[in-house]
C-alpha positions as a Python dict, from the first residue, in 0.01 Angstrom:
ca = {
    (1, 'M'): (0, 0, 0),
    (2, 'H'): (135, 344, -96),
    (3, 'W'): (46, 670, 74),
    (4, 'F'): (98, 1024, -56),
    (5, 'P'): (61, 1301, 206),
    (6, 'T'): (-178, 1588, 128),
    (7, 'E'): (-330, 1880, 315),
    (8, 'D'): (-634, 1663, 386),
    (9, 'G'): (-432, 1374, 524),
    (10, 'G'): (-317, 1170, 225),
    (11, 'L'): (-403, 975, -88),
    (12, 'H'): (-387, 599, -121),
    (13, 'W'): (-235, 485, -451),
    (14, 'R'): (-115, 167, -618),
    (15, 'E'): (126, 83, -898),
    (16, 'D'): (116, -221, -1129),
    (17, 'G'): (287, -323, -1451),
    (18, 'S'): (631, -220, -1571),
    (19, 'P'): (800, 72, -1393),
    (20, 'D'): (972, 169, -1719),
    (21, 'G'): (665, 151, -1942),
    (22, 'P'): (439, 425, -2079),
    (23, 'P'): (236, 558, -1783),
    (24, 'L'): (-139, 505, -1757),
    (25, 'V'): (-318, 685, -1476),
    (26, 'F'): (-669, 574, -1374),
    (27, 'V'): (-917, 795, -1187),
    (28, 'N'): (-1223, 640, -1020),
    (29, 'S'): (-1583, 754, -1013),
    (30, 'L'): (-1792, 900, -730),
    (31, 'G'): (-1864, 636, -464),
    (32, 'T'): (-1602, 385, -583),
    (33, 'D'): (-1229, 335, -529),
    (34, 'L'): (-928, 222, -733),
    (35, 'R'): (-1068, -134, -749),
    (36, 'L'): (-1312, 0, -1007),
    (37, 'W'): (-1048, -84, -1270),
    (38, 'D'): (-943, -430, -1147),
    (39, 'R'): (-1119, -627, -1421),
    (40, 'V'): (-979, -408, -1700),
    (41, 'L'): (-611, -456, -1615),
    (42, 'P'): (-572, -806, -1770),
    (43, 'Y'): (-677, -665, -2109),
    (44, 'L'): (-422, -382, -2117),
    (45, 'P'): (-99, -405, -2318),
    (46, 'K'): (202, -567, -2157),
    (47, 'G'): (481, -335, -2047),
    (48, 'V'): (273, -34, -1942),
    (49, 'R'): (307, 138, -1605),
    (50, 'I'): (-31, 151, -1428),
    (51, 'I'): (-105, 404, -1154),
    (52, 'R'): (-436, 404, -968),
    (53, 'Y'): (-544, 603, -665),
    (54, 'D'): (-848, 666, -446),
    (55, 'L'): (-1010, 1006, -477),
    (56, 'R'): (-1002, 1232, -174),
    (57, 'G'): (-1242, 1089, 86),
    (58, 'H'): (-1285, 761, -107),
    (59, 'G'): (-1142, 417, -47),
    (60, 'L'): (-838, 449, 179),
    (61, 'S'): (-772, 815, 96),
    (62, 'A'): (-836, 1076, 363),
    (63, 'G'): (-1068, 1370, 318),
    (64, 'S'): (-1188, 1659, 531),
    (65, 'E'): (-1548, 1739, 615),
    (66, 'R'): (-1611, 2029, 380),
    (67, 'A'): (-1701, 2113, 21),
    (68, 'Y'): (-1435, 2026, -237),
    (69, 'E'): (-1362, 2203, -565),
    (70, 'M'): (-1280, 2043, -900),
    (71, 'D'): (-949, 2230, -918),
    (72, 'E'): (-861, 2095, -574),
    (73, 'L'): (-936, 1736, -677),
    (74, 'T'): (-731, 1794, -990),
    (75, 'R'): (-435, 1923, -791),
    (76, 'D'): (-443, 1602, -585),
    (77, 'L'): (-377, 1408, -904),
    (78, 'A'): (-121, 1655, -1037),
    (79, 'D'): (71, 1648, -708),
    (80, 'L'): (72, 1267, -707),
    (81, 'M'): (199, 1258, -1065),
    (82, 'D'): (469, 1513, -983),
    (83, 'R'): (572, 1304, -684),
    (84, 'L'): (605, 1000, -911),
    (85, 'A'): (781, 1203, -1184),
    (86, 'L'): (512, 1111, -1438),
    (87, 'K'): (501, 1305, -1764),
    (88, 'D'): (301, 1256, -2084),
    (89, 'A'): (65, 1004, -1925),
    (90, 'I'): (-250, 862, -2077),
    (91, 'V'): (-510, 952, -1815),
    (92, 'I'): (-822, 736, -1796),
    (93, 'G'): (-1115, 863, -1591),
    (94, 'C'): (-1473, 755, -1527),
    (95, 'S'): (-1752, 1001, -1438),
    (96, 'I'): (-1604, 1256, -1194),
    (97, 'G'): (-1271, 1089, -1269),
    (98, 'G'): (-1321, 1187, -1632),
    (99, 'M'): (-1389, 1546, -1530),
    (100, 'I'): (-1069, 1548, -1326),
    (101, 'A'): (-885, 1412, -1632),
    (102, 'Q'): (-1028, 1688, -1852),
    (103, 'N'): (-930, 1952, -1599),
    (104, 'L'): (-582, 1808, -1556),
    (105, 'A'): (-520, 1823, -1931),
    (106, 'F'): (-607, 2194, -1925),
    (107, 'M'): (-428, 2287, -1601),
    (108, 'R'): (-118, 2070, -1653),
    (109, 'P'): (-74, 1981, -2020),
    (110, 'D'): (281, 1867, -1943),
    (111, 'L'): (138, 1572, -1752),
    (112, 'T'): (-109, 1448, -2013),
    (113, 'R'): (-38, 1287, -2348),
    (114, 'A'): (-392, 1166, -2417),
    (115, 'L'): (-723, 1103, -2239),
    (116, 'V'): (-972, 819, -2217),
    (117, 'L'): (-1296, 971, -2090),
    (118, 'C'): (-1553, 712, -1979),
    (119, 'T'): (-1918, 804, -1916),
    (120, 'T'): (-1836, 1166, -1838),
    (121, 'A'): (-1897, 1518, -1967),
    (122, 'P'): (-1771, 1871, -1899),
    (123, 'K'): (-2079, 1924, -1680),
    (124, 'M'): (-2276, 1647, -1510),
    (125, 'G'): (-2617, 1701, -1353),
    (126, 'T'): (-2779, 2023, -1238),
    (127, 'K'): (-2705, 2222, -926),
    (128, 'K'): (-3049, 2132, -792),
    (129, 'D'): (-2993, 1759, -853),
    (130, 'W'): (-2668, 1765, -659),
    (131, 'H'): (-2806, 1979, -377),
    (132, 'D'): (-3101, 1740, -340),
    (133, 'R'): (-2860, 1447, -318),
    (134, 'I'): (-2641, 1630, -69),
    (135, 'A'): (-2942, 1702, 150),
    (136, 'K'): (-3057, 1340, 145),
    (137, 'V'): (-2715, 1195, 225),
    (138, 'S'): (-2651, 1457, 494),
    (139, 'L'): (-2977, 1362, 663),
    (140, 'S'): (-2986, 984, 621),
    (141, 'G'): (-2646, 864, 503),
    (142, 'L'): (-2547, 679, 186),
    (143, 'D'): (-2797, 397, 247),
    (144, 'A'): (-3072, 645, 155),
    (145, 'I'): (-2951, 666, -206),
    (146, 'T'): (-2799, 321, -268),
    (147, 'N'): (-3091, 170, -459),
    (148, 'T'): (-3121, 478, -681),
    (149, 'V'): (-2748, 484, -747),
    (150, 'M'): (-2747, 118, -853),
    (151, 'L'): (-3019, 194, -1109),
    (152, 'R'): (-2810, 482, -1242),
    (153, 'W'): (-2485, 284, -1248),
    (154, 'F'): (-2589, -43, -1407),
    (155, 'S'): (-2796, -175, -1696),
    (156, 'P'): (-3116, -368, -1616),
    (157, 'S'): (-2961, -692, -1744),
    (158, 'F'): (-2662, -657, -1508),
    (159, 'L'): (-2887, -586, -1211),
    (160, 'A'): (-3108, -882, -1300),
    (161, 'K'): (-2807, -1112, -1259),
    (162, 'G'): (-2767, -999, -898),
    (163, 'Q'): (-2408, -880, -948),
    (164, 'S'): (-2434, -540, -783),
    (165, 'D'): (-2380, -642, -418),
    (166, 'V'): (-2006, -570, -411),
    (167, 'W'): (-2068, -225, -557),
    (168, 'R'): (-2339, -156, -300),
    (169, 'M'): (-2083, -235, -31),
    (170, 'M'): (-1817, -18, -193),
    (171, 'L'): (-2056, 277, -209),
    (172, 'G'): (-2168, 217, 148),
    (173, 'R'): (-1809, 215, 275),
    (174, 'T'): (-1725, 546, 111),
    (175, 'S'): (-1688, 816, 375),
    (176, 'V'): (-1992, 1041, 385),
    (177, 'H'): (-1782, 1357, 400),
    (178, 'G'): (-1575, 1240, 101),
    (179, 'Y'): (-1888, 1165, -98),
    (180, 'L'): (-2051, 1496, -7),
    (181, 'G'): (-1733, 1691, -74),
    (182, 'C'): (-1718, 1553, -428),
    (183, 'C'): (-2090, 1618, -479),
    (184, 'H'): (-2027, 1982, -396),
    (185, 'A'): (-1748, 1991, -657),
    (186, 'L'): (-1981, 1839, -917),
    (187, 'S'): (-2261, 2082, -835),
    (188, 'V'): (-2062, 2385, -951),
    (189, 'A'): (-1817, 2243, -1205),
    (190, 'D'): (-1864, 2337, -1570),
    (191, 'L'): (-1557, 2259, -1780),
    (192, 'T'): (-1718, 2327, -2118),
    (193, 'Q'): (-1488, 2611, -2222),
    (194, 'T'): (-1164, 2457, -2099),
    (195, 'T'): (-1245, 2113, -2239),
    (196, 'A'): (-1323, 2267, -2577),
    (197, 'A'): (-975, 2420, -2576),
    (198, 'L'): (-799, 2082, -2550),
    (199, 'S'): (-608, 1957, -2854),
    (200, 'L'): (-470, 1621, -2739),
    (201, 'P'): (-601, 1279, -2854),
    (202, 'V'): (-916, 1170, -2671),
    (203, 'L'): (-1118, 850, -2667),
    (204, 'A'): (-1469, 920, -2537),
    (205, 'I'): (-1666, 613, -2426),
    (206, 'A'): (-2034, 602, -2336),
    (207, 'G'): (-2259, 331, -2198),
    (208, 'A'): (-2574, 292, -2407),
    (209, 'E'): (-2782, 231, -2092),
    (210, 'D'): (-2612, 487, -1870),
    (211, 'R'): (-2867, 685, -1667),
    (212, 'A'): (-2608, 896, -1486),
    (213, 'C'): (-2435, 1038, -1795),
    (214, 'P'): (-2638, 940, -2103),
    (215, 'P'): (-2456, 874, -2434),
    (216, 'E'): (-2572, 1199, -2589),
    (217, 'L'): (-2377, 1396, -2326),
    (218, 'V'): (-2060, 1198, -2391),
    (219, 'K'): (-2104, 1239, -2766),
    (220, 'A'): (-2157, 1614, -2726),
    (221, 'M'): (-1834, 1633, -2527),
    (222, 'A'): (-1650, 1447, -2804),
    (223, 'G'): (-1789, 1701, -3048),
    (224, 'L'): (-1616, 1981, -2857),
    (225, 'L'): (-1275, 1820, -2892),
    (226, 'A'): (-1051, 1860, -3194),
    (227, 'E'): (-900, 1511, -3175),
    (228, 'A'): (-1172, 1297, -3018),
    (229, 'R'): (-1335, 975, -3126),
    (230, 'F'): (-1656, 844, -2971),
    (231, 'H'): (-1758, 487, -2890),
    (232, 'N'): (-2093, 378, -2743),
    (233, 'L'): (-2086, 46, -2555),
    (234, 'E'): (-2410, -147, -2599),
    (235, 'N'): (-2579, -317, -2301),
    (236, 'C'): (-2367, -115, -2060),
    (237, 'G'): (-2439, 141, -1791),
    (238, 'H'): (-2228, 401, -1612),
    (239, 'L'): (-1937, 175, -1513),
    (240, 'P'): (-1805, 5, -1827),
    (241, 'S'): (-1504, -127, -1634),
    (242, 'V'): (-1751, -343, -1442),
    (243, 'E'): (-2002, -443, -1709),
    (244, 'A'): (-1772, -461, -2013),
    (245, 'P'): (-1411, -488, -1890),
    (246, 'E'): (-1282, -688, -2185),
    (247, 'K'): (-1432, -455, -2443),
    (248, 'L'): (-1318, -147, -2252),
    (249, 'G'): (-969, -292, -2214),
    (250, 'Q'): (-952, -361, -2586),
    (251, 'L'): (-1062, -8, -2673),
    (252, 'I'): (-804, 140, -2436),
    (253, 'S'): (-532, -92, -2571),
    (254, 'H'): (-598, 3, -2933),
    (255, 'F'): (-598, 370, -2836),
    (256, 'I'): (-268, 331, -2650),
    (257, 'D'): (-110, 166, -2955),
    (258, 'E'): (-223, 451, -3177),
    (259, 'V'): (-108, 724, -2941),
    (260, 'C'): (229, 563, -2875),
    (261, 'D'): (291, 513, -3247),
    (262, 'E'): (244, 882, -3324),
}
């Protein structure tokens, strides 16, 4: 287990693969931790360096009891990458992790060679939606939203197979203040202008049955980007690394090959 000290206590991170390979940095979604990507790793190219970490207030990372900002969450990642001397990484983010990846590419272009943006957009949800969720979780805890979140995360066919229990537990074990802090960041973040200014290669991936960030939002984001391609995964919800790890791994692998050959 690796620990990187921060002003909020520290980030938990993990490294896999080859220490001398091209760096891939994975950023998890709201209510999950770095294990979100476990099932994708076997389908990635050999010889890459894989860095994963838990967002502030998620998994084993610490987080204070206050509202967070997207720039602050982005600096967490930038500071970790600086600590590890990572440059020109391919950054792969899901949902809020994808927003952090977008923001990192704008704030620190020296750190980012390309992006894989899964089920994300420059702006996700409305301020009212997030404030309603914040109020519910503040009053009754994460159990109050678990059933609704599962319906937003996963396709009906996945839920029908009864495979969501581990993800219910992961959400339930997320610290309430970490979850709420990230909800506050999401409630005010709008990266439309800065994302539109990006000129690096981007692979944008949607889940056809995603209720949290529908495919049309991901496609619209891809349309803002000069060097983006869009792929819509059928029979998949908000977490393609869970429902379609092999297909997602193949898409990422092909993208890595193309980027590294340039």
